[in-house]
Amino acid sequence: AQSVAQPEDQVNVAEGNPLTVKCTYSVSGNPYLFWYVQYPNRGLQFLLKYITGDNLVKGSYGFEAEFNKSQTSFHLKKPSALVSDSALYFCAVRVPMDSSYKLIFGSGTRLLVRP
Amino acid sequence: DTGVSQDPRHKITKRGQNVTFRCDPISEHNRLYWYRQTLGQGPEFLTYFQNEAQLEKSRLLSDRFSAERPKGSFSTLEIQRTEQGDSAMYLCASSWTSGGRHNEQFFGPGTRLTVL
């Protein structure tokens, strides 16, 4: 079955330090991978995607993610965290042979950046 | 604002009542998706439309649920005879899909349903 795992319910980091939010996937074929962020009482906002090409993908608000096929991972990273980055982060995968293009989401990781 | 909008933002209803939610996608988007998100979980796919055609429904979508997208513009999601287990955030998303391009989905703010 196609699935996405976010092994950490919460990640705590001090402002100015680098952050990593982990994501692993289980998908047949070459996956299309996405990161979304959700702020309270708001919908999901797109951060970045990996379709093909360079394994390091840069996205909005200084975030980037690295696709690692051998480890089936797509970790989200940022060199220097801001308090305003505190939010709920979702990793999602789209199965390449699924014509619906529906997204399969992980359970989410809450990022808390302390001042 | 040219993003995806949803109405209402919050709905409280009693068990057994019918409710209807509306989603207005980004105007040029041909695909529209409905997802459901429960507390502590990621969104789960319910159904999607390509223009006005409903092309796939998840097993999560029981026969009490019905969705429409008349004229390929806005969409409605109706839940009949609501149950407490229907309490969740209902998210709508839209995207432009053509020629196999892999465009991201844009999400609305969601409708939070509480069934008492």
XYZ file of C-alpha atoms in Angstrom:
231
model
C 0.000 0.000 0.000
C 1.143 3.527 -0.734
C 1.935 5.458 2.416
C 3.825 8.331 3.941
C 5.367 8.345 7.388
C 6.341 11.309 9.500
C 8.031 9.676 12.476
C 8.079 12.724 14.738
C 4.888 14.187 16.170
C 6.763 17.307 17.219
C 10.113 18.921 16.511
C 11.497 21.572 18.835
C 14.264 23.917 17.735
C 15.705 27.228 18.882
C 15.386 30.251 16.644
C 18.395 30.623 14.395
C 19.264 26.930 14.495
C 18.808 24.598 11.528
C 15.700 22.474 11.424
C 14.820 19.143 9.876
C 11.381 17.569 9.601
C 11.522 13.952 8.525
C 9.436 12.139 5.940
C 9.695 8.663 4.465
C 7.468 7.116 1.838
C 6.419 3.783 0.442
C 5.295 4.068 -3.171
C 5.596 1.887 -6.235
C 7.605 3.560 -8.939
C 9.096 7.022 -8.876
C 7.114 9.202 -6.480
C 6.075 12.798 -6.723
C 6.629 14.370 -3.304
C 5.264 17.504 -1.682
C 5.510 19.499 1.526
C 2.646 21.617 2.836
C 2.390 23.793 5.940
C -0.756 24.431 7.966
C -1.205 27.397 10.278
C -4.048 27.460 12.833
C -7.487 27.948 11.278
C -5.998 28.072 7.810
C -5.753 25.671 4.928
C -2.636 23.935 3.738
C -0.074 26.077 1.984
C 2.226 24.583 -0.618
C 5.938 24.789 0.214
C 7.751 22.724 -2.397
C 7.653 19.650 -4.605
C 9.944 17.055 -6.095
C 9.002 15.600 -9.447
C 12.288 14.769 -11.111
C 15.767 16.157 -11.532
C 17.958 17.663 -8.830
C 17.508 15.856 -5.519
C 17.674 19.139 -3.582
C 14.526 21.159 -4.031
C 14.152 24.750 -2.890
C 10.795 26.158 -1.922
C 8.996 29.006 -0.238
C 10.134 30.863 2.906
C 13.686 29.516 2.726
C 12.702 25.856 3.021
C 14.329 23.088 1.047
C 13.980 19.332 0.885
C 16.267 16.533 -0.174
C 14.986 13.527 -2.079
C 16.878 10.333 -1.249
C 15.719 7.408 -3.335
C 17.804 4.750 -1.587
C 16.429 5.755 1.816
C 12.961 6.562 0.435
C 13.071 9.864 2.274
C 12.162 13.470 1.570
C 13.215 15.476 4.625
C 12.319 19.139 4.938
C 15.095 21.483 6.013
C 15.824 25.100 6.748
C 19.249 26.509 7.634
C 17.981 29.018 10.210
C 14.588 28.642 11.890
C 12.259 31.539 12.682
C 9.642 31.686 15.422
C 7.105 32.312 12.654
C 7.939 28.883 11.169
C 6.057 27.289 14.064
C 3.216 25.372 12.430
C 2.032 21.916 11.377
C 3.948 20.402 8.460
C 2.652 17.680 6.167
C 4.552 15.527 3.729
C 2.516 14.105 0.848
C 3.067 11.767 -2.058
C 1.336 11.364 -5.369
C 1.437 7.941 -6.948
C 2.820 8.345 -10.472
C 0.454 5.918 -12.214
C -2.648 7.273 -10.488
C -4.408 9.546 -12.947
C -6.400 11.225 -10.176
C -3.224 12.916 -8.873
C -4.691 12.642 -5.381
C -2.310 13.239 -2.489
C -1.531 10.748 0.262
C -0.520 12.638 3.384
C 1.530 11.785 6.415
C 0.116 12.398 9.872
C 1.914 15.700 10.260
C 4.746 17.077 12.384
C 4.291 20.049 14.649
C 7.285 22.373 14.534
C 7.865 24.578 17.540
C 10.556 27.232 17.242
C 11.375 28.841 20.561
C 12.816 32.358 20.762
C -8.495 37.151 -3.081
C -8.138 34.650 -5.948
C -7.469 31.580 -3.816
C -9.740 28.650 -3.011
C -12.652 29.630 -0.789
C -14.954 27.489 1.303
C -18.245 28.233 2.990
C -19.134 27.992 5.798
C -15.923 27.988 7.800
C -17.617 26.341 10.751
C -20.779 24.261 11.024
C -22.335 22.810 14.164
C -25.212 20.440 13.652
C -27.165 17.817 15.487
C -26.868 14.151 14.690
C -29.238 13.165 11.914
C -29.340 16.548 10.219
C -28.173 17.193 6.667
C -25.371 19.649 5.931
C -23.971 21.100 2.723
C -20.600 22.714 2.150
C -19.491 24.821 -0.776
C -16.099 25.193 -2.405
C -15.109 27.815 -4.953
C -11.849 26.809 -6.664
C -9.331 29.027 -8.387
C -11.194 30.039 -11.507
C -8.959 28.544 -14.184
C -8.453 25.235 -12.366
C -10.069 22.206 -13.965
C -9.592 19.760 -11.095
C -11.282 19.970 -7.725
C -10.618 17.683 -4.762
C -12.306 17.065 -1.435
C -10.327 15.784 1.553
C -11.247 15.126 5.161
C -8.919 15.829 8.072
C -9.513 14.569 11.594
C -7.634 15.736 14.657
C -4.033 14.608 14.687
C -4.153 13.183 11.197
C -3.251 14.284 7.735
C -5.927 14.955 5.136
C -7.512 11.917 3.496
C -8.808 11.912 -0.063
C -12.572 11.735 -0.529
C -13.321 12.490 -4.161
C -12.306 14.576 -7.153
C -13.722 16.221 -10.253
C -12.250 16.884 -13.655
C -14.367 19.802 -14.820
C -17.939 18.681 -14.008
C -17.251 14.935 -14.011
C -16.750 13.139 -10.717
C -14.058 10.611 -11.614
C -13.175 8.881 -8.366
C -14.651 8.354 -4.929
C -12.822 6.991 -1.907
C -14.222 4.160 0.174
C -14.397 6.773 2.938
C -17.264 8.371 1.028
C -20.284 6.439 2.243
C -23.646 6.649 0.491
C -24.610 9.428 2.913
C -22.116 11.664 1.151
C -22.694 13.240 -2.231
C -20.654 15.766 -4.144
C -21.420 17.777 -7.224
C -19.656 20.243 -9.442
C -22.258 21.653 -11.810
C -20.820 23.438 -14.839
C -17.326 22.633 -13.665
C -17.082 25.637 -11.402
C -17.952 25.545 -7.679
C -18.573 22.283 -5.878
C -20.850 21.189 -3.065
C -20.413 18.358 -0.602
C -23.553 17.173 1.153
C -23.694 14.855 4.126
C -27.088 13.349 4.905
C -28.113 12.029 8.315
C -24.913 13.223 9.946
C -23.195 11.071 12.551
C -20.760 12.087 15.278
C -18.027 10.310 13.347
C -18.484 12.820 10.537
C -16.987 15.552 12.744
C -13.856 16.703 10.939
C -12.316 19.439 8.840
C -13.411 19.187 5.209
C -10.820 20.586 2.848
C -11.238 21.522 -0.775
C -8.335 21.854 -3.194
C -8.005 22.728 -6.846
C -5.363 22.398 -9.510
C -4.785 22.862 -13.209
C -3.937 19.614 -14.929
C -3.149 19.348 -18.603
C -0.846 17.216 -20.684
C 0.589 15.383 -17.707
C 2.023 18.473 -16.040
C 2.487 17.943 -12.321
C 0.956 21.030 -10.800
C 0.429 21.377 -7.094
C -2.957 21.513 -5.439
C -4.060 24.727 -3.752
C -6.143 24.283 -0.633
C -8.981 26.294 0.823
C -9.246 27.157 4.537
C -11.594 24.250 5.207
C -15.002 23.795 6.785
C -14.923 22.493 10.346
C -17.943 20.293 11.019
C -19.019 19.425 14.553
C -21.843 16.910 14.959
C -23.420 16.951 18.410
